[in-house]
Short mmCIF file of C-alpha atoms in Angstrom, two decimals:
data_model
loop_
_atom_site.label_atom_id
_atom_site.label_comp_id
_atom_site.label_asym_id
_atom_site.label_seq_id
_atom_site.Cartn_x
_atom_site.Cartn_y
_atom_site.Cartn_z
CA GLY F 1 -69.69 35.37 -77.99
CA GLU F 2 -73.35 35.03 -78.63
CA PRO F 3 -75.70 37.36 -80.52
CA ASP F 4 -77.20 39.83 -78.18
CA LEU F 5 -80.98 39.45 -78.51
CA ARG F 6 -82.07 41.88 -75.59
CA ARG F 7 -83.36 44.56 -77.92
CA VAL F 8 -85.39 42.01 -80.01
CA ILE F 9 -86.75 40.29 -77.06
CA HIS F 10 -87.72 43.75 -75.28
CA THR F 11 -89.49 44.58 -78.49
CA TRP F 12 -91.42 41.36 -78.64
CA LEU F 13 -92.50 41.74 -74.79
CA MET F 14 -93.56 45.30 -75.51
CA SER F 15 -95.74 44.21 -78.63
CA ASP F 16 -98.20 42.12 -76.35
CA THR F 17 -98.70 42.09 -72.60
CA ARG F 18 -99.33 38.43 -72.48
CA HIS F 19 -95.79 37.54 -73.88
CA VAL F 20 -93.59 36.03 -71.39
CA ALA F 21 -89.63 35.88 -71.77
CA ALA F 22 -87.59 33.86 -69.53
CA LEU F 23 -83.91 33.22 -68.92
CA PRO F 24 -82.28 29.85 -67.98
CA ALA F 25 -80.73 28.98 -64.63
CA ILE F 26 -78.92 25.78 -63.94
CA ASN F 27 -80.92 23.64 -61.40
CA GLY F 28 -78.87 20.51 -60.76
CA ARG F 29 -78.03 18.93 -64.11
CA THR F 30 -81.01 20.68 -65.94
CA LEU F 31 -82.17 24.23 -66.62
CA GLN F 32 -85.19 25.98 -65.03
CA PHE F 33 -86.60 29.22 -66.84
CA HIS F 34 -87.30 32.15 -64.92
CA ALA F 35 -89.57 34.99 -66.03
CA TRP F 36 -87.45 38.03 -67.18
CA THR F 37 -88.09 41.65 -68.26
CA SER F 38 -85.43 44.07 -69.44
CA ASP F 39 -85.48 46.02 -65.94
CA ALA F 40 -85.49 42.94 -63.88
CA PRO F 41 -82.92 42.78 -61.23
CA MET F 42 -80.09 40.17 -62.10
CA GLN F 43 -77.53 38.16 -60.25
CA ALA F 44 -74.51 36.13 -60.75
CA GLY F 45 -75.48 32.48 -61.47
CA ALA F 46 -73.43 29.24 -62.25
CA PHE F 47 -70.26 30.12 -64.31
CA GLY F 48 -70.82 33.85 -63.66
CA ILE F 49 -73.72 34.05 -65.96
CA ALA F 50 -76.43 36.57 -65.12
CA VAL F 51 -79.95 35.07 -64.00
CA PRO F 52 -82.98 36.99 -62.78
CA ALA F 53 -82.44 37.50 -59.16
CA GLN F 54 -86.11 36.72 -58.47
CA GLY F 55 -89.03 35.62 -60.79
CA ARG F 56 -91.19 32.85 -61.31
CA VAL F 57 -90.31 29.70 -62.89
CA VAL F 58 -91.97 29.09 -66.44
CA GLN F 59 -92.51 26.42 -68.91
CA PRO F 60 -91.14 27.57 -72.27
CA GLU F 61 -93.21 27.17 -75.47
CA CYS F 62 -90.19 28.17 -77.57
CA LEU F 63 -86.31 28.06 -76.67
CA LEU F 64 -83.66 30.41 -78.23
CA ILE F 65 -80.69 28.28 -77.76
CA PRO F 66 -77.08 29.61 -78.43
CA CYS F 67 -74.87 27.69 -80.67
CA VAL F 68 -71.09 27.63 -80.70
CA GLY F 69 -71.56 25.66 -83.77
CA PHE F 70 -74.20 23.88 -85.88
CA ASP F 71 -74.58 21.80 -89.04
CA ASP F 72 -76.75 21.50 -91.87
CA LYS F 73 -79.01 18.99 -90.07
CA ARG F 74 -79.62 21.47 -87.20
CA PHE F 75 -77.72 19.79 -84.59
CA ARG F 76 -75.64 22.13 -82.31
CA ILE F 77 -72.48 22.35 -80.43
CA GLY F 78 -73.05 24.27 -77.17
CA PHE F 79 -70.52 25.25 -74.50
CA GLY F 80 -69.97 21.68 -73.36
CA GLY F 81 -72.28 21.32 -70.29
CA GLY F 82 -75.09 19.39 -71.73
CA TYR F 83 -77.55 21.34 -70.03
CA TYR F 84 -80.01 22.05 -72.82
CA ASP F 85 -79.83 18.49 -74.01
CA ARG F 86 -80.86 17.13 -70.61
CA THR F 87 -83.28 19.86 -70.14
CA LEU F 88 -84.85 19.25 -73.45
CA ALA F 89 -84.95 15.45 -72.91
CA GLU F 90 -87.35 16.19 -70.01
CA LEU F 91 -89.52 19.09 -70.98
CA VAL F 92 -93.06 18.12 -71.59
CA PRO F 93 -94.79 19.60 -73.71
CA PHE F 94 -91.74 19.83 -75.81
CA PRO F 95 -90.96 23.42 -76.91
CA LEU F 96 -90.00 24.76 -80.53
CA VAL F 97 -86.31 24.57 -80.37
CA VAL F 98 -84.65 27.71 -82.30
CA GLY F 99 -80.74 27.88 -82.47
CA ILE F 100 -79.24 31.45 -82.56
CA ALA F 101 -75.83 31.38 -84.27
CA PHE F 102 -73.47 33.24 -86.17
CA GLU F 103 -73.28 32.03 -89.78
CA ALA F 104 -69.40 31.53 -89.38
CA SER F 105 -70.09 28.95 -87.00
CA ARG F 106 -71.92 26.48 -89.61
CA LEU F 107 -70.16 23.29 -89.92
CA ALA F 108 -70.56 20.34 -92.23
CA THR F 109 -71.31 18.15 -89.37
CA ILE F 110 -71.07 18.08 -85.62
CA ASP F 111 -71.05 14.15 -85.51
CA PRO F 112 -74.13 14.25 -83.35
CA GLN F 113 -74.36 11.75 -80.47
CA PRO F 114 -77.60 9.99 -79.57
CA HIS F 115 -78.21 12.33 -76.72
CA ASP F 116 -77.99 15.26 -79.08
CA VAL F 117 -81.57 17.08 -79.83
CA LYS F 118 -82.00 18.36 -83.25
CA MET F 119 -83.33 21.91 -83.42
CA ASP F 120 -86.48 22.88 -85.42
CA VAL F 121 -84.77 25.84 -86.92
CA VAL F 122 -81.45 27.72 -86.77
CA ILE F 123 -81.34 31.53 -87.17
CA THR F 124 -78.10 33.24 -88.25
CA ASP F 125 -76.89 36.69 -89.10
CA ALA F 126 -77.14 35.54 -92.82
CA ALA F 127 -80.05 32.80 -93.29
CA VAL F 128 -82.57 30.66 -91.65
CA TYR F 129 -82.13 26.92 -91.84
#
């Protein structure tokens, strides 16, 4: 599973009315990010993942990206679809990229491929890398 960040994001949203959170939704071979609040109506999207039922598309300044695994150089293994890598290759301006992982998923290396995007930081339940 993934760390559940809903409470953290809700608290962040409540701290400043200018804050906007968004959730990813598959749009062809990349992701779009739709504005989200904790009380937003949701619907099943691709792969049965809940996405906002409505909401404006936003350009992220920062992405919190789940990691199945990550290494000491801050490369990640995702769920195998390549959506984040393809999306990051196209985003302008480029956002701050934050990996969210469990410490137990840290690996010596993921043997990154040329298309893999290095994260700016990885936050786990035990440390910040």
